[in-house]
Coordinates of C-alpha atoms in Angstrom, one line a residue:
M124 CA 27.5 -10.7 -11.6
R125 CA 25.4 -7.5 -11.5
S126 CA 26.6 -4.2 -13.0
R127 CA 26.8 -1.3 -10.6
F128 CA 25.5 2.1 -11.6
P129 CA 25.6 5.1 -9.1
L130 CA 22.4 7.1 -9.2
G131 CA 23.7 10.0 -7.1
H132 CA 21.8 11.9 -4.5
L133 CA 18.3 10.5 -4.2
P134 CA 16.8 11.5 -0.8
V135 CA 13.1 10.8 -1.6
F136 CA 11.6 7.5 -2.6
A137 CA 8.3 7.9 -4.5
P138 CA 6.3 4.6 -4.4
E139 CA 4.3 5.7 -7.4
V140 CA 7.2 4.8 -9.6
L141 CA 6.3 1.2 -8.9
R142 CA 2.7 1.3 -10.1
S143 CA 3.3 -0.9 -13.2
E144 CA 5.4 -3.5 -11.3
R145 CA 3.7 -6.7 -10.0
T146 CA 6.4 -7.7 -7.6
F147 CA 8.6 -5.5 -5.4
L148 CA 9.9 -5.1 -1.9
Y149 CA 11.2 -1.9 -0.4
R150 CA 12.9 -2.2 3.1
R151 CA 14.3 0.4 5.4
V152 CA 17.1 -0.3 7.9
L153 CA 17.3 3.0 9.8
D154 CA 20.2 2.2 12.2
Q155 CA 22.4 1.5 9.1
Q156 CA 21.1 4.5 7.1
R157 CA 20.3 1.8 4.5
R158 CA 17.3 1.3 2.2
V159 CA 16.9 -1.5 -0.3
L160 CA 14.4 -1.8 -3.2
G161 CA 14.0 -5.0 -5.3
V162 CA 11.9 -4.8 -8.4
G163 CA 10.6 -7.6 -10.6
E164 CA 11.5 -11.2 -10.2
V165 CA 14.0 -13.3 -12.2
S166 CA 13.3 -16.5 -10.2
V167 CA 11.3 -17.6 -7.1
A168 CA 12.0 -20.2 -4.4
D169 CA 10.5 -21.1 -1.0
R170 CA 13.9 -20.2 0.7
P171 CA 17.2 -18.5 -0.2
T172 CA 20.2 -20.6 -1.1
F173 CA 23.6 -20.0 0.5
D174 CA 27.1 -21.0 -0.3
R175 CA 29.7 -22.5 2.1
D176 CA 30.4 -19.1 3.5
G177 CA 26.8 -18.4 4.3
K178 CA 26.3 -15.9 1.5
V179 CA 23.7 -15.8 -1.3
K180 CA 25.0 -15.7 -4.8
D181 CA 22.5 -12.9 -5.7
W182 CA 20.0 -10.8 -3.8
A183 CA 17.1 -12.7 -2.2
M184 CA 14.1 -10.7 -1.1
G185 CA 10.8 -11.9 0.3
H186 CA 8.7 -13.0 3.3
L187 CA 7.7 -15.6 5.8
T188 CA 4.1 -15.6 7.1
Y189 CA 3.4 -16.5 10.6
E190 CA 1.9 -19.8 9.4
A191 CA 5.3 -20.9 8.1
L192 CA 5.6 -22.2 11.7
H193 CA 3.5 -25.2 10.7
S194 CA 6.2 -26.6 8.5
I195 CA 9.1 -25.4 10.7
H196 CA 7.7 -26.8 13.9
D197 CA 5.5 -29.6 12.5
L198 CA 2.4 -28.1 14.0
P199 CA -1.1 -28.6 12.6
G200 CA -3.1 -25.6 11.5
D201 CA -4.6 -23.7 8.6
A202 CA -2.5 -21.6 6.2
A203 CA -3.5 -18.0 5.7
Q204 CA -5.0 -17.1 2.3
D205 CA -3.2 -13.7 1.8
F206 CA 0.4 -14.7 1.0
P207 CA 2.2 -18.0 0.5
S208 CA 3.8 -19.2 3.7
S209 CA 7.4 -18.6 2.4
R210 CA 8.4 -16.9 -0.8
W211 CA 11.8 -15.4 -1.8
F212 CA 12.6 -13.9 -5.2
I213 CA 15.7 -12.8 -7.0
P214 CA 14.8 -9.3 -8.2
R215 CA 15.4 -7.9 -11.7
W216 CA 16.7 -4.6 -10.4
V217 CA 18.1 -3.7 -7.0
I218 CA 18.4 -0.1 -5.8
E219 CA 20.4 0.4 -2.6
W220 CA 20.7 3.6 -0.6
Q221 CA 23.4 4.5 1.9
G222 CA 22.1 7.7 3.4
D223 CA 20.7 9.7 0.5
D224 CA 23.0 8.3 -2.2
A225 CA 21.6 5.4 -4.3
V226 CA 23.2 2.7 -6.5
L227 CA 21.4 0.5 -9.0
F228 CA 22.4 -3.1 -9.6
A229 CA 21.4 -4.6 -12.9
L230 CA 21.8 -8.1 -14.4
P231 CA 23.9 -8.6 -17.6
G232 CA 22.0 -7.6 -20.7
D233 CA 19.4 -5.6 -18.7
E234 CA 21.6 -2.6 -17.9
A235 CA 19.8 -0.1 -20.3
A236 CA 16.3 -1.0 -18.9
G237 CA 17.7 -0.8 -15.4
L238 CA 19.2 2.7 -15.9
A239 CA 15.9 3.9 -17.4
F240 CA 14.1 2.7 -14.3
G241 CA 16.7 4.4 -12.2
Q242 CA 16.2 7.7 -14.0
K243 CA 12.4 7.3 -13.6
L244 CA 13.0 6.8 -9.9
K245 CA 15.0 10.0 -9.7
S246 CA 12.4 12.1 -11.5
T247 CA 9.3 10.9 -9.7
Q248 CA 8.0 12.8 -6.7
P249 CA 5.5 11.5 -4.1
S250 CA 1.9 12.6 -4.7
A251 CA 0.0 14.5 -2.0
Y252 CA -2.0 12.1 0.1
R253 CA -5.7 12.9 0.5
P254 CA -7.2 10.5 3.0
D255 CA -10.6 9.0 2.4
P256 CA -12.8 8.7 5.5
I257 CA -12.2 4.9 5.8
E258 CA -13.8 3.5 9.0
W259 CA -12.3 0.4 10.5
T260 CA -14.0 -2.1 12.8
S261 CA -12.6 -4.7 15.1
G262 CA -13.3 -8.3 14.3
T263 CA -13.2 -9.1 18.0
D264 CA -15.4 -7.1 20.4
Q265 CA -14.1 -6.1 23.8
G266 CA -16.2 -8.6 25.7
R267 CA -15.0 -11.5 23.6
Y268 CA -11.4 -10.2 23.9
L269 CA -11.6 -10.1 27.7
E270 CA -13.0 -13.6 27.8
R271 CA -10.1 -14.9 25.7
V272 CA -7.6 -13.0 27.9
D273 CA -9.1 -14.6 31.0
R274 CA -8.7 -18.0 29.4
F275 CA -5.0 -17.3 28.7
L276 CA -4.6 -16.1 32.3
Q277 CA -5.9 -19.4 33.6
H278 CA -3.3 -21.2 31.6
I279 CA -0.7 -18.8 33.1
Q280 CA -1.9 -19.5 36.6
R281 CA -1.7 -23.3 36.0
G282 CA 1.9 -22.9 34.8
D283 CA 1.2 -24.0 31.2
I284 CA 2.7 -20.8 29.9
Y285 CA 4.4 -17.7 31.4
E286 CA 3.6 -15.2 28.5
V287 CA 1.6 -15.2 25.3
N288 CA 1.1 -12.6 22.6
Y289 CA -2.6 -12.5 21.8
C290 CA -3.6 -10.6 18.6
I291 CA -6.9 -9.2 17.2
Q292 CA -7.7 -7.8 13.8
R293 CA -9.4 -4.6 12.5
K294 CA -11.0 -4.7 9.0
A295 CA -12.1 -2.2 6.4
S296 CA -13.1 -2.2 2.8
D297 CA -12.3 0.4 0.1
P298 CA -11.7 -0.6 -3.5
S299 CA -10.4 2.9 -4.3
F300 CA -7.7 2.7 -1.6
D301 CA -4.3 3.8 -3.2
P302 CA -1.5 1.8 -1.5
F303 CA 1.2 3.8 -3.2
V304 CA 0.4 7.2 -1.9
A305 CA -0.8 5.8 1.4
F306 CA 2.6 4.1 2.0
A307 CA 4.4 7.4 1.2
Q308 CA 2.3 9.1 3.9
L309 CA 2.7 6.3 6.4
D310 CA 6.4 6.0 6.0
A311 CA 6.9 9.8 6.3
G312 CA 4.5 10.0 9.3
T313 CA 5.8 7.2 11.4
D314 CA 9.5 7.3 10.5
A315 CA 9.5 3.5 11.3
P316 CA 13.1 2.1 11.4
F317 CA 12.2 -1.2 9.7
S318 CA 9.4 -0.1 7.4
A319 CA 8.6 -2.1 4.2
F320 CA 6.4 -1.7 1.1
Y321 CA 5.6 -5.1 -0.5
R322 CA 3.6 -6.2 -3.5
L323 CA 2.8 -9.6 -4.7
G324 CA 0.3 -9.5 -7.5
D325 CA -2.9 -7.9 -6.1
R326 CA -1.7 -8.2 -2.5
F327 CA 0.1 -5.3 -0.7
A328 CA 1.7 -4.8 2.7
L329 CA 2.2 -1.3 4.0
C330 CA 4.5 -1.9 7.0
A331 CA 5.6 0.7 9.6
S332 CA 7.5 -1.8 11.7
P333 CA 9.6 -0.5 14.6
E334 CA 11.1 -4.0 15.3
R335 CA 13.9 -6.0 13.9
F336 CA 13.6 -9.8 13.9
L337 CA 17.2 -10.7 12.8
G338 CA 20.1 -8.8 11.3
F339 CA 23.2 -10.5 9.8
K340 CA 26.7 -9.3 9.0
G341 CA 28.8 -12.3 8.0
D342 CA 28.7 -14.7 10.9
H343 CA 27.4 -12.0 13.3
V344 CA 23.7 -12.3 14.2
L345 CA 21.6 -9.6 16.0
A346 CA 18.1 -10.0 17.4
E347 CA 16.1 -7.1 18.9
P348 CA 12.9 -8.3 20.6
M349 CA 10.5 -5.5 21.5
K350 CA 8.0 -5.6 24.2
G351 CA 6.5 -2.6 26.1
T352 CA 4.8 0.4 24.6
R353 CA 3.8 3.9 25.7
P354 CA 2.3 6.8 23.7
R355 CA 4.3 10.0 23.1
G356 CA 3.5 12.8 25.6
A357 CA 1.8 16.0 24.7
D358 CA 4.8 18.1 25.9
P359 CA 8.4 17.4 26.7
K360 CA 7.7 17.0 30.5
K361 CA 4.9 14.5 29.9
D362 CA 7.0 12.7 27.3
A363 CA 9.9 12.3 29.7
E364 CA 7.5 11.0 32.4
L365 CA 6.2 8.3 30.0
V366 CA 9.8 7.2 29.2
E367 CA 10.5 6.9 32.9
E368 CA 7.3 5.0 33.4
L369 CA 8.0 2.5 30.6
A370 CA 11.6 2.0 31.7
N371 CA 10.6 1.0 35.2
D372 CA 7.3 -0.8 34.7
P373 CA 7.6 -4.3 36.2
K374 CA 5.1 -5.8 33.9
E375 CA 6.6 -4.4 30.7
R376 CA 10.1 -5.4 31.8
S377 CA 9.0 -8.9 32.6
E378 CA 7.5 -9.3 29.2
N379 CA 10.6 -8.1 27.5
I380 CA 12.9 -10.2 29.6
M381 CA 10.9 -13.3 28.9
A382 CA 11.1 -12.6 25.1
V383 CA 14.9 -12.2 25.6
D384 CA 15.2 -15.6 27.3
V385 CA 13.3 -17.3 24.5
M386 CA 15.4 -15.6 21.8
R387 CA 18.6 -16.5 23.7
N388 CA 17.6 -20.1 23.6
D389 CA 16.6 -19.9 19.9
L390 CA 19.9 -18.4 18.9
S391 CA 21.9 -20.9 20.9
M392 CA 20.7 -23.7 18.6
T393 CA 22.7 -22.3 15.7
A394 CA 25.4 -20.3 17.5
A395 CA 29.1 -21.1 18.1
P396 CA 29.5 -22.2 21.7
G397 CA 29.7 -19.3 24.2
T398 CA 28.8 -16.6 21.7
V399 CA 25.2 -15.7 22.7
E400 CA 25.2 -12.5 24.7
V401 CA 22.6 -9.9 25.8
R402 CA 24.1 -6.7 24.6
S403 CA 21.4 -4.4 26.0
L404 CA 18.3 -5.1 28.1
C405 CA 15.1 -3.1 28.3
E406 CA 16.3 0.0 26.5
V407 CA 13.6 2.7 25.7
R408 CA 13.6 3.8 22.1
T409 CA 11.5 6.7 21.0
Y410 CA 9.6 7.0 17.7
P411 CA 7.3 9.7 16.4
R412 CA 4.2 8.3 17.9
V413 CA 5.2 5.8 20.6
H414 CA 8.0 4.8 23.0
Q415 CA 9.1 1.1 22.8
L416 CA 11.1 -1.1 25.2
V417 CA 13.8 -3.0 23.2
S418 CA 16.6 -5.5 24.0
A419 CA 19.5 -6.7 21.9
I420 CA 21.0 -10.2 21.7
V421 CA 24.0 -11.1 19.6
S422 CA 25.6 -14.4 18.6
E423 CA 28.1 -15.8 16.1
R424 CA 26.7 -18.3 13.7
A425 CA 28.3 -21.8 14.0
A426 CA 30.5 -22.9 11.1
D427 CA 28.2 -25.7 10.1
R428 CA 25.0 -23.5 10.0
D429 CA 23.8 -21.0 7.4
P430 CA 21.6 -17.9 7.9
W431 CA 18.5 -19.9 7.0
D432 CA 19.2 -22.3 9.9
V433 CA 19.3 -19.3 12.2
V434 CA 15.9 -18.0 10.8
R435 CA 14.3 -21.4 11.2
A436 CA 15.5 -21.8 14.7
A437 CA 14.2 -18.4 15.8
F438 CA 10.9 -18.2 13.8
P439 CA 8.3 -17.1 14.7
M440 CA 10.0 -14.5 16.8
A441 CA 9.7 -14.6 20.6
S442 CA 8.0 -11.2 20.8
M443 CA 5.0 -12.5 18.8
T444 CA 4.5 -15.9 20.4
G445 CA 5.3 -16.4 24.1
A446 CA 7.0 -18.6 26.6
P447 CA 7.3 -21.6 26.5
K448 CA 7.2 -20.9 22.8
L449 CA 5.7 -24.2 21.5
R450 CA 2.8 -24.2 24.0
A451 CA 2.1 -20.5 23.4
M452 CA 1.8 -21.1 19.7
Q453 CA -0.6 -24.0 20.3
L454 CA -2.8 -21.8 22.5
I455 CA -2.7 -18.9 20.0
A456 CA -4.0 -21.2 17.3
E457 CA -6.9 -22.2 19.5
A458 CA -7.9 -18.7 20.6
E459 CA -7.4 -16.3 17.6
D460 CA -10.3 -15.8 15.2
Q461 CA -8.2 -16.0 12.0
P462 CA -4.8 -17.0 10.7
R463 CA -2.3 -14.2 11.2
G464 CA -0.9 -14.4 7.6
L465 CA 1.9 -12.0 6.9
Y466 CA 1.2 -10.2 10.2
S467 CA 3.7 -11.6 12.8
G468 CA 5.8 -12.8 9.9
T469 CA 8.9 -11.2 8.4
L470 CA 9.8 -9.1 5.3
G471 CA 13.5 -8.8 4.4
F472 CA 16.5 -9.4 2.2
F473 CA 19.7 -11.3 2.0
A474 CA 22.5 -9.5 0.1
P475 CA 25.5 -11.0 -1.7
D476 CA 27.9 -9.2 0.7
G477 CA 26.8 -11.4 3.6
T478 CA 24.5 -8.8 5.2
A479 CA 20.7 -9.3 5.7
D480 CA 17.9 -7.7 7.6
L481 CA 14.5 -9.2 8.5
N482 CA 11.8 -7.2 10.3
V483 CA 8.8 -8.1 12.4
V484 CA 5.6 -7.5 10.4
I485 CA 3.6 -5.3 12.8
R486 CA 2.0 -1.9 12.5
T487 CA 1.0 -3.1 9.0
I488 CA -1.9 -2.6 6.7
L489 CA -2.6 -5.5 4.3
F490 CA -4.6 -4.7 1.2
D491 CA -6.2 -7.0 -1.4
R492 CA -6.7 -4.9 -4.5
A493 CA -8.9 -7.6 -6.1
T494 CA -11.5 -7.3 -3.3
G495 CA -10.8 -3.9 -1.7
D496 CA -10.4 -5.6 1.7
L497 CA -8.0 -4.1 4.2
S498 CA -6.8 -5.5 7.5
L499 CA -4.7 -4.3 10.4
S500 CA -3.8 -6.6 13.3
T501 CA -2.4 -5.7 16.7
G502 CA -1.6 -7.6 19.8
S503 CA -0.1 -7.4 23.3
A504 CA 1.8 -9.7 25.6
L505 CA -0.2 -11.3 28.5
T506 CA 1.6 -12.2 31.7
A507 CA 0.4 -12.8 35.3
L508 CA 0.9 -9.1 35.9
C509 CA -1.3 -7.8 33.1
H510 CA -4.5 -5.9 33.4
P511 CA -6.9 -7.1 30.7
A512 CA -8.6 -3.8 30.1
Q513 CA -5.2 -2.1 29.6
E514 CA -4.2 -4.8 27.1
W515 CA -7.3 -3.9 25.1
E516 CA -6.2 -0.3 25.2
E517 CA -2.7 -1.2 24.1
C518 CA -4.0 -2.9 21.0
A519 CA -6.0 0.2 20.2
L520 CA -3.0 2.4 20.7
K521 CA -0.9 0.4 18.3
A522 CA -3.7 0.5 15.7
H523 CA -4.2 4.2 16.1
S524 CA -0.4 4.8 15.7
V525 CA -1.0 3.7 12.1
L526 CA -4.5 4.8 11.3
N527 CA -4.2 8.3 12.6
V528 CA -1.3 9.0 10.2
L529 CA -3.6 8.2 7.3
G530 CA -6.6 10.0 8.7
H531 CA -8.6 6.8 9.1
V532 CA -11.1 6.1 11.9
G533 CA -11.0 2.9 14.0

């Protein structure tokens, strides 16, 4: 049982306090006014363990890469080289915020060191970010992209699939890149509701995700697939026009509704009969740099299933694959130039009180400190109604929503 120590008012999280730590995960859950930071690792496993009530004994924090689908769905394919396919750690210390008030949870015998870390967290302020002129290049040129899109559209016309999420990657290299100050700038500049900062050895993820994969509260499950994007307008009038345009765009709505249908099916595999329900459909949510079309599906977990069963049944998330899901994943594996890795996976936590939150790893810079390599992947959903050139522009819009915050070019 962990000891609980209130840290008081702590509105600002300074990532620099984590420089000496080799493993950590910071996650934000904006709609709950909740933030969680797990530091260090006491033990590691490839999945969390749950009791008969569907709760973890202690905090479990970690990730699934997109390529975890190979073991979940028994599909052939290459694993990515950036992160293990599934890794979950019990942290040495946990700091949890509700609003601006923070509490530290320390293991027995480690209270003094935990409190010292908590005081360091309180006294550290974010450094000013000075962007280096990093230039990013796309690993897939526009001509190749349009050829791949045309191939996907042929599959759609034949009825093999109805929707598929096709992704491309931008790359850069900068051994002097500072992920700690960059994440502070990215988090402040995007105000992303499901952001994350993750380190595993020399690998970092700076995540400005606007999308939840799954949320848990006891037996209650919430999924929020997101499909449909517009930029923010230059003035209130233009902004309102873009909201109206997104809300009523037939192509964007069809993408979203298809993702909802897939997620409803996925949740039904682990839900108590009759409990899967669409709570909201195609709702526009506004963020500092983009508008997004989001739906919400809820269910109650069946008594003979635990939260990991729910995760396995729904992963990879519908918004990053397509419909039908299995065939879409097969075509994605054939078409994309590299494994997705942590991109399109999830970062999240399971808490001992029965709550959990898992995001969708999008709008995310991945950094390898050992090589100086950076990557940023983006994608869009392709349907029979799509316009290929506009899909290329949507990928660019999503990339720029991250890179512009950091003063990067690409």
